[in-house]
């Protein structure tokens, strides 16, 4: 029997609607500041989508556009200004930054209490320590889609393909926190196919078009495809060979329309959550970053 499709668009829509209701009850508009450096076309599209989605739920979003020639010190000063701005609850520096920037230094300069991308060492560390944190948006979206399938993760074997700081590592931490038994596979894993075949849950985040074949998926497994890959013929595909895997999995995300829509919805959720924590004087995170 073909797998159930996990409809990320519908789940994201429901999340946005719930956020809009909660925001409407506040006496203020949560503020999100997006910093876009340079003129990368894909980044510009992402930022526009974030702007629109934020406005649709009642978040006051602003985009600060800087030329690629901006000195690192000036970018850091912009972030420092946003850290100090009482109307800004969430700060997101759109990645990747143009060549020449010290990305880590920029990320580390964001106040962890406003780090709605969940990328500062403080938030990544809190997540690794199993403590409340602003969690990176795509991993958060992955967990919500898993919840949507009704899979009970306790004691299940989960394989995460990819170990990036942005996706693989936080997904593995979240699955561990949900009591799954987690294997992280990567480019040096000896037999990635065998690792997958043993898994009840497969999360693919490798950036390799359709790498995960149907024969890799155990009957009845749940498959979450984080990959977004543009092929030479213009098609958009994931890291999972969807047509092959759909016959083996119990539930599977499509690309597009799976994890992608969840990422922005989770960014909005993080912005609301950061606003509530900060404005109520309760900071979930450690002391502010300096600078
Ligand atoms: P990344 O930083 O390039 O990391 C890729 C990971 O995959 C690395 O850990 C790498 O292993 C591993 N890998 C690469 N080739 C492999 C292979 N042949 N076999 C096994 N492992 C392999 O990528 P990322 O930022 O995590 O993103 C992964 C994918 O998700 C991309 O397609 C990206 O576009 C997509 N993405 C989607 C969203 C969304 O909103 N849906 C958000 C973020 C990313 P090593 O560590 O050994 O090099």
GROMACS .gro file of C-alpha atoms and ligand atoms in nm:
model
  339
    1UNK     CA    1   0.000   0.000   0.000
    2UNK     CA    2   0.146   0.342  -0.091
    3UNK     CA    3   0.257   0.559   0.199
    4UNK     CA    4   0.049   0.828   0.357
    5UNK     CA    5   0.169   1.169   0.233
    6UNK     CA    6   0.271   1.406   0.509
    7UNK     CA    7   0.133   1.739   0.393
    8UNK     CA    8   0.377   2.003   0.518
    9UNK     CA    9   0.178   2.283   0.359
   10UNK     CA   10  -0.135   2.191   0.554
   11UNK     CA   11   0.053   2.145   0.883
   12UNK     CA   12   0.233   2.478   0.834
   13UNK     CA   13  -0.096   2.649   0.753
   14UNK     CA   14  -0.252   2.517   1.075
   15UNK     CA   15   0.050   2.629   1.276
   16UNK     CA   16   0.035   2.977   1.123
   17UNK     CA   17  -0.338   3.004   1.196
   18UNK     CA   18  -0.279   2.904   1.560
   19UNK     CA   19   0.006   3.157   1.588
   20UNK     CA   20  -0.212   3.434   1.439
   21UNK     CA   21  -0.476   3.370   1.706
   22UNK     CA   22  -0.220   3.382   1.987
   23UNK     CA   23  -0.057   3.698   1.848
   24UNK     CA   24  -0.394   3.871   1.814
   25UNK     CA   25  -0.435   3.838   2.191
   26UNK     CA   26  -0.110   4.020   2.267
   27UNK     CA   27  -0.094   4.389   2.347
   28UNK     CA   28   0.205   4.427   2.113
   29UNK     CA   29   0.327   4.298   1.778
   30UNK     CA   30   0.624   4.062   1.803
   31UNK     CA   31   0.909   4.202   1.595
   32UNK     CA   32   1.131   4.007   1.357
   33UNK     CA   33   1.438   4.160   1.191
   34UNK     CA   34   1.593   3.982   0.895
   35UNK     CA   35   1.939   4.088   0.780
   36UNK     CA   36   2.014   4.019   0.415
   37UNK     CA   37   2.369   4.081   0.296
   38UNK     CA   38   2.445   4.082  -0.077
   39UNK     CA   39   2.217   4.006  -0.370
   40UNK     CA   40   2.194   3.626  -0.383
   41UNK     CA   41   1.868   3.562  -0.572
   42UNK     CA   42   1.761   3.255  -0.372
   43UNK     CA   43   1.824   3.434  -0.040
   44UNK     CA   44   1.620   3.732  -0.160
   45UNK     CA   45   1.326   3.496  -0.235
   46UNK     CA   46   1.353   3.330   0.109
   47UNK     CA   47   1.359   3.667   0.280
   48UNK     CA   48   1.056   3.791   0.087
   49UNK     CA   49   0.865   3.475   0.184
   50UNK     CA   50   0.961   3.522   0.550
   51UNK     CA   51   0.843   3.882   0.537
   52UNK     CA   52   0.507   3.784   0.388
   53UNK     CA   53   0.452   3.493   0.626
   54UNK     CA   54   0.538   3.711   0.926
   55UNK     CA   55   0.294   3.981   0.819
   56UNK     CA   56   0.021   3.720   0.765
   57UNK     CA   57   0.028   3.618   1.134
   58UNK     CA   58   0.067   3.970   1.277
   59UNK     CA   59   0.444   3.981   1.329
   60UNK     CA   60   0.609   4.313   1.248
   61UNK     CA   61   0.888   4.209   1.012
   62UNK     CA   62   1.157   4.431   0.872
   63UNK     CA   63   1.442   4.347   0.640
   64UNK     CA   64   1.775   4.522   0.663
   65UNK     CA   65   1.949   4.497   0.326
   66UNK     CA   66   2.324   4.551   0.314
   67UNK     CA   67   2.558   4.535   0.015
   68UNK     CA   68   2.799   4.242  -0.013
   69UNK     CA   69   3.082   4.496   0.028
   70UNK     CA   70   2.968   4.578   0.385
   71UNK     CA   71   3.261   4.543   0.627
   72UNK     CA   72   3.225   4.269   0.888
   73UNK     CA   73   3.243   4.531   1.164
   74UNK     CA   74   2.946   4.718   1.016
   75UNK     CA   75   2.737   4.399   0.997
   76UNK     CA   76   2.825   4.323   1.359
   77UNK     CA   77   2.722   4.678   1.453
   78UNK     CA   78   2.385   4.628   1.281
   79UNK     CA   79   2.331   4.307   1.481
   80UNK     CA   80   2.434   4.487   1.802
   81UNK     CA   81   2.176   4.757   1.726
   82UNK     CA   82   1.906   4.493   1.681
   83UNK     CA   83   2.014   4.320   2.004
   84UNK     CA   84   1.955   4.649   2.185
   85UNK     CA   85   1.629   4.738   2.007
   86UNK     CA   86   1.334   4.673   2.241
   87UNK     CA   87   1.093   4.633   1.947
   88UNK     CA   88   1.294   4.347   1.800
   89UNK     CA   89   1.218   4.003   1.945
   90UNK     CA   90   1.382   3.789   1.679
   91UNK     CA   91   1.694   3.838   1.466
   92UNK     CA   92   1.777   3.628   1.165
   93UNK     CA   93   2.088   3.679   0.954
   94UNK     CA   94   2.015   3.515   0.620
   95UNK     CA   95   2.276   3.252   0.535
   96UNK     CA   96   2.494   3.193   0.350
   97UNK     CA   97   2.676   3.525   0.392
   98UNK     CA   98   2.881   3.638   0.091
   99UNK     CA   99   3.242   3.521   0.078
  100UNK     CA  100   3.476   3.701   0.313
  101UNK     CA  101   3.246   3.720   0.614
  102UNK     CA  102   3.321   3.533   0.935
  103UNK     CA  103   2.981   3.365   0.963
  104UNK     CA  104   3.048   3.216   1.308
  105UNK     CA  105   3.144   3.554   1.452
  106UNK     CA  106   2.826   3.709   1.314
  107UNK     CA  107   2.605   3.430   1.453
  108UNK     CA  108   2.776   3.450   1.791
  109UNK     CA  109   2.706   3.821   1.809
  110UNK     CA  110   2.327   3.761   1.808
  111UNK     CA  111   2.163   3.783   2.150
  112UNK     CA  112   2.066   3.419   2.224
  113UNK     CA  113   1.729   3.538   2.354
  114UNK     CA  114   1.658   3.679   2.004
  115UNK     CA  115   1.823   3.397   1.810
  116UNK     CA  116   1.510   3.271   1.633
  117UNK     CA  117   1.720   3.060   1.396
  118UNK     CA  118   1.852   2.866   1.697
  119UNK     CA  119   2.207   2.880   1.563
  120UNK     CA  120   2.402   3.053   1.840
  121UNK     CA  121   2.630   2.824   2.042
  122UNK     CA  122   2.411   2.905   2.343
  123UNK     CA  123   2.092   2.769   2.189
  124UNK     CA  124   2.268   2.479   2.016
  125UNK     CA  125   2.435   2.395   2.350
  126UNK     CA  126   2.109   2.414   2.545
  127UNK     CA  127   1.949   2.179   2.294
  128UNK     CA  128   2.242   1.938   2.322
  129UNK     CA  129   2.209   1.955   2.701
  130UNK     CA  130   1.839   1.871   2.673
  131UNK     CA  131   1.730   2.209   2.809
  132UNK     CA  132   1.472   2.452   2.669
  133UNK     CA  133   1.613   2.657   2.385
  134UNK     CA  134   1.519   2.837   2.068
  135UNK     CA  135   1.548   2.537   1.836
  136UNK     CA  136   1.663   2.566   1.475
  137UNK     CA  137   1.356   2.600   1.253
  138UNK     CA  138   1.396   2.315   1.004
  139UNK     CA  139   1.466   2.051   1.275
  140UNK     CA  140   1.170   2.181   1.469
  141UNK     CA  141   0.956   2.141   1.155
  142UNK     CA  142   1.081   1.784   1.110
  143UNK     CA  143   0.964   1.694   1.461
  144UNK     CA  144   0.621   1.848   1.402
  145UNK     CA  145   0.579   1.644   1.083
  146UNK     CA  146   0.679   1.328   1.269
  147UNK     CA  147   0.420   1.411   1.534
  148UNK     CA  148   0.165   1.449   1.255
  149UNK     CA  149   0.216   1.084   1.153
  150UNK     CA  150   0.132   0.970   1.506
  151UNK     CA  151   0.455   0.768   1.525
  152UNK     CA  152   0.555   0.696   1.885
  153UNK     CA  153   0.928   0.768   1.878
  154UNK     CA  154   1.003   0.607   2.215
  155UNK     CA  155   1.247   0.321   2.161
  156UNK     CA  156   1.224   0.347   1.783
  157UNK     CA  157   1.535   0.327   1.566
  158UNK     CA  158   1.587   0.659   1.390
  159UNK     CA  159   1.858   0.726   1.132
  160UNK     CA  160   1.951   1.084   1.051
  161UNK     CA  161   2.141   1.120   0.724
  162UNK     CA  162   2.364   1.427   0.755
  163UNK     CA  163   2.540   1.584   1.051
  164UNK     CA  164   2.526   1.955   0.974
  165UNK     CA  165   2.492   2.208   1.254
  166UNK     CA  166   2.186   2.349   1.076
  167UNK     CA  167   1.989   2.026   1.033
  168UNK     CA  168   2.143   1.685   1.108
  169UNK     CA  169   2.281   1.748   1.458
  170UNK     CA  170   1.977   1.931   1.599
  171UNK     CA  171   1.739   1.674   1.446
  172UNK     CA  172   1.940   1.397   1.615
  173UNK     CA  173   1.927   1.585   1.947
  174UNK     CA  174   1.550   1.630   1.921
  175UNK     CA  175   1.494   1.264   1.830
  176UNK     CA  176   1.712   1.162   2.125
  177UNK     CA  177   1.509   1.389   2.353
  178UNK     CA  178   1.199   1.212   2.221
  179UNK     CA  179   1.352   0.879   2.337
  180UNK     CA  180   1.433   0.741   1.992
  181UNK     CA  181   1.751   0.538   1.949
  182UNK     CA  182   1.942   0.757   1.708
  183UNK     CA  183   2.212   0.686   1.453
  184UNK     CA  184   2.374   0.975   1.267
  185UNK     CA  185   2.507   0.876   0.926
  186UNK     CA  186   2.728   1.093   0.708
  187UNK     CA  187   2.966   1.083   0.414
  188UNK     CA  188   3.209   0.853   0.600
  189UNK     CA  189   2.946   0.603   0.715
  190UNK     CA  190   3.054   0.256   0.598
  191UNK     CA  191   2.718   0.111   0.490
  192UNK     CA  192   2.457   0.381   0.489
  193UNK     CA  193   2.203   0.161   0.311
  194UNK     CA  194   2.218  -0.102   0.589
  195UNK     CA  195   2.182   0.170   0.854
  196UNK     CA  196   1.869   0.295   0.680
  197UNK     CA  197   1.719  -0.050   0.633
  198UNK     CA  198   1.722  -0.103   1.010
  199UNK     CA  199   1.542   0.224   1.078
  200UNK     CA  200   1.182   0.286   1.181
  201UNK     CA  201   1.234   0.655   1.102
  202UNK     CA  202   1.465   0.800   0.836
  203UNK     CA  203   1.539   1.173   0.820
  204UNK     CA  204   1.742   1.261   0.511
  205UNK     CA  205   1.941   1.587   0.511
  206UNK     CA  206   2.238   1.533   0.283
  207UNK     CA  207   2.181   1.761  -0.016
  208UNK     CA  208   2.224   1.471  -0.263
  209UNK     CA  209   1.937   1.440  -0.513
  210UNK     CA  210   1.737   1.119  -0.458
  211UNK     CA  211   2.022   0.943  -0.279
  212UNK     CA  212   1.790   0.732  -0.061
  213UNK     CA  213   1.654   0.450  -0.277
  214UNK     CA  214   1.341   0.242  -0.224
  215UNK     CA  215   1.546  -0.066  -0.126
  216UNK     CA  216   1.693   0.131   0.168
  217UNK     CA  217   1.355   0.175   0.337
  218UNK     CA  218   1.211  -0.087   0.571
  219UNK     CA  219   0.846  -0.173   0.519
  220UNK     CA  220   0.638   0.065   0.727
  221UNK     CA  221   0.914   0.315   0.808
  222UNK     CA  222   0.844   0.688   0.832
  223UNK     CA  223   1.054   0.898   0.593
  224UNK     CA  224   1.118   1.271   0.628
  225UNK     CA  225   1.301   1.431   0.336
  226UNK     CA  226   1.472   1.761   0.424
  227UNK     CA  227   1.665   1.787   0.098
  228UNK     CA  228   1.592   2.053  -0.159
  229UNK     CA  229   1.786   1.997  -0.481
  230UNK     CA  230   1.736   2.173  -0.812
  231UNK     CA  231   1.819   1.943  -1.106
  232UNK     CA  232   1.966   2.059  -1.437
  233UNK     CA  233   1.623   2.014  -1.600
  234UNK     CA  234   1.475   2.256  -1.345
  235UNK     CA  235   1.294   1.992  -1.136
  236UNK     CA  236   1.304   2.023  -0.759
  237UNK     CA  237   1.373   1.693  -0.582
  238UNK     CA  238   1.460   1.584  -0.231
  239UNK     CA  239   1.733   1.358  -0.097
  240UNK     CA  240   1.488   1.065  -0.120
  241UNK     CA  241   1.383   0.888  -0.439
  242UNK     CA  242   1.018   0.953  -0.365
  243UNK     CA  243   0.862   0.729  -0.631
  244UNK     CA  244   1.061   0.429  -0.507
  245UNK     CA  245   1.025   0.491  -0.134
  246UNK     CA  246   0.654   0.566  -0.137
  247UNK     CA  247   0.586   0.194  -0.191
  248UNK     CA  248   0.778   0.092   0.124
  249UNK     CA  249   0.721   0.369   0.374
  250UNK     CA  250   0.416   0.405   0.597
  251UNK     CA  251   0.437   0.784   0.573
  252UNK     CA  252   0.660   1.012   0.367
  253UNK     CA  253   0.706   1.383   0.299
  254UNK     CA  254   0.694   1.508  -0.060
  255UNK     CA  255   0.938   1.763  -0.202
  256UNK     CA  256   0.824   2.031  -0.245
  257UNK     CA  257   0.544   2.059   0.009
  258UNK     CA  258   0.697   1.865   0.298
  259UNK     CA  259   0.960   2.007   0.532
  260UNK     CA  260   1.009   2.329   0.332
  261UNK     CA  261   0.686   2.506   0.436
  262UNK     CA  262   0.744   2.408   0.800
  263UNK     CA  263   1.072   2.598   0.828
  264UNK     CA  264   0.918   2.945   0.796
  265UNK     CA  265   0.620   2.853   1.015
  266UNK     CA  266   0.862   2.742   1.289
  267UNK     CA  267   1.055   3.068   1.250
  268UNK     CA  268   0.732   3.255   1.324
  269UNK     CA  269   0.667   3.028   1.622
  270UNK     CA  270   1.017   3.097   1.756
  271UNK     CA  271   0.961   3.472   1.712
  272UNK     CA  272   0.643   3.457   1.920
  273UNK     CA  273   0.809   3.241   2.179
  274UNK     CA  274   1.112   3.476   2.201
  275UNK     CA  275   0.878   3.776   2.231
  276UNK     CA  276   0.680   3.621   2.515
  277UNK     CA  277   0.994   3.513   2.705
  278UNK     CA  278   1.175   3.842   2.665
  279UNK     CA  279   0.883   4.075   2.725
  280UNK     CA  280   0.772   3.886   3.031
  281UNK     CA  281   1.124   3.928   3.168
  282UNK     CA  282   1.183   3.555   3.158
  283UNK     CA  283   1.486   3.459   2.956
  284UNK     CA  284   1.522   3.091   2.882
  285UNK     CA  285   1.879   3.144   2.775
  286UNK     CA  286   2.208   3.233   2.934
  287UNK     CA  287   2.335   3.591   2.968
  288UNK     CA  288   2.339   3.803   2.655
  289UNK     CA  289   2.619   3.787   2.402
  290UNK     CA  290   2.861   4.075   2.434
  291UNK     CA  291   2.888   4.343   2.168
  292LIG     P1  292   2.524   2.034   0.452
  292LIG     O1  293   2.566   2.133   0.552
  292LIG     O2  294   2.587   2.033   0.317
  292LIG     O3  295   2.541   1.889   0.519
  292LIG     C1  296   2.520   1.773   0.445
  292LIG     C2  297   2.545   1.653   0.531
  292LIG     O4  298   2.521   1.538   0.451
  292LIG     C3  299   2.689   1.642   0.582
  292LIG     O5  300   2.689   1.599   0.716
  292LIG     C4  301   2.751   1.539   0.491
  292LIG     O6  302   2.846   1.454   0.553
  292LIG     C5  303   2.633   1.451   0.455
  292LIG     N1  304   2.651   1.390   0.325
  292LIG     C6  305   2.683   1.450   0.208
  292LIG     N2  306   2.694   1.358   0.110
  292LIG     C7  307   2.668   1.238   0.166
  292LIG     C8  308   2.666   1.106   0.117
  292LIG     N3  309   2.689   1.077  -0.011
  292LIG     N4  310   2.639   1.007   0.204
  292LIG     C9  311   2.615   1.034   0.333
  292LIG     N5  312   2.615   1.158   0.387
  292LIG    C10  313   2.642   1.258   0.303
  292LIG     O7  314   2.367   2.044   0.422
  292LIG     P2  315   2.246   2.092   0.518
  292LIG     O8  316   2.250   2.238   0.537
  292LIG     O9  317   2.236   2.001   0.636
  292LIG    O10  318   2.124   2.062   0.420
  292LIG    C11  319   2.094   1.931   0.376
  292LIG    C12  320   1.983   1.937   0.273
  292LIG    O11  321   1.867   1.994   0.333
  292LIG    C13  322   2.012   2.025   0.152
  292LIG    O12  323   1.949   1.968   0.038
  292LIG    C14  324   1.946   2.157   0.185
  292LIG    O13  325   1.907   2.229   0.070
  292LIG    C15  326   1.824   2.106   0.259
  292LIG     N6  327   1.769   2.204   0.354
  292LIG    C16  328   1.635   2.224   0.349
  292LIG    C17  329   1.576   2.311   0.437
  292LIG    C18  330   1.428   2.328   0.434
  292LIG    O14  331   1.376   2.428   0.478
  292LIG     N7  332   1.354   2.229   0.382
  292LIG    C19  333   1.652   2.380   0.532
  292LIG    C20  334   1.790   2.356   0.538
  292LIG    C21  335   1.846   2.267   0.448
  292LIG     P3  336   2.989   1.507   0.608
  292LIG    O15  337   2.956   1.579   0.736
  292LIG    O16  338   3.064   1.383   0.630
  292LIG    O17  339   3.044   1.597   0.502
   0.00000   0.00000   0.00000
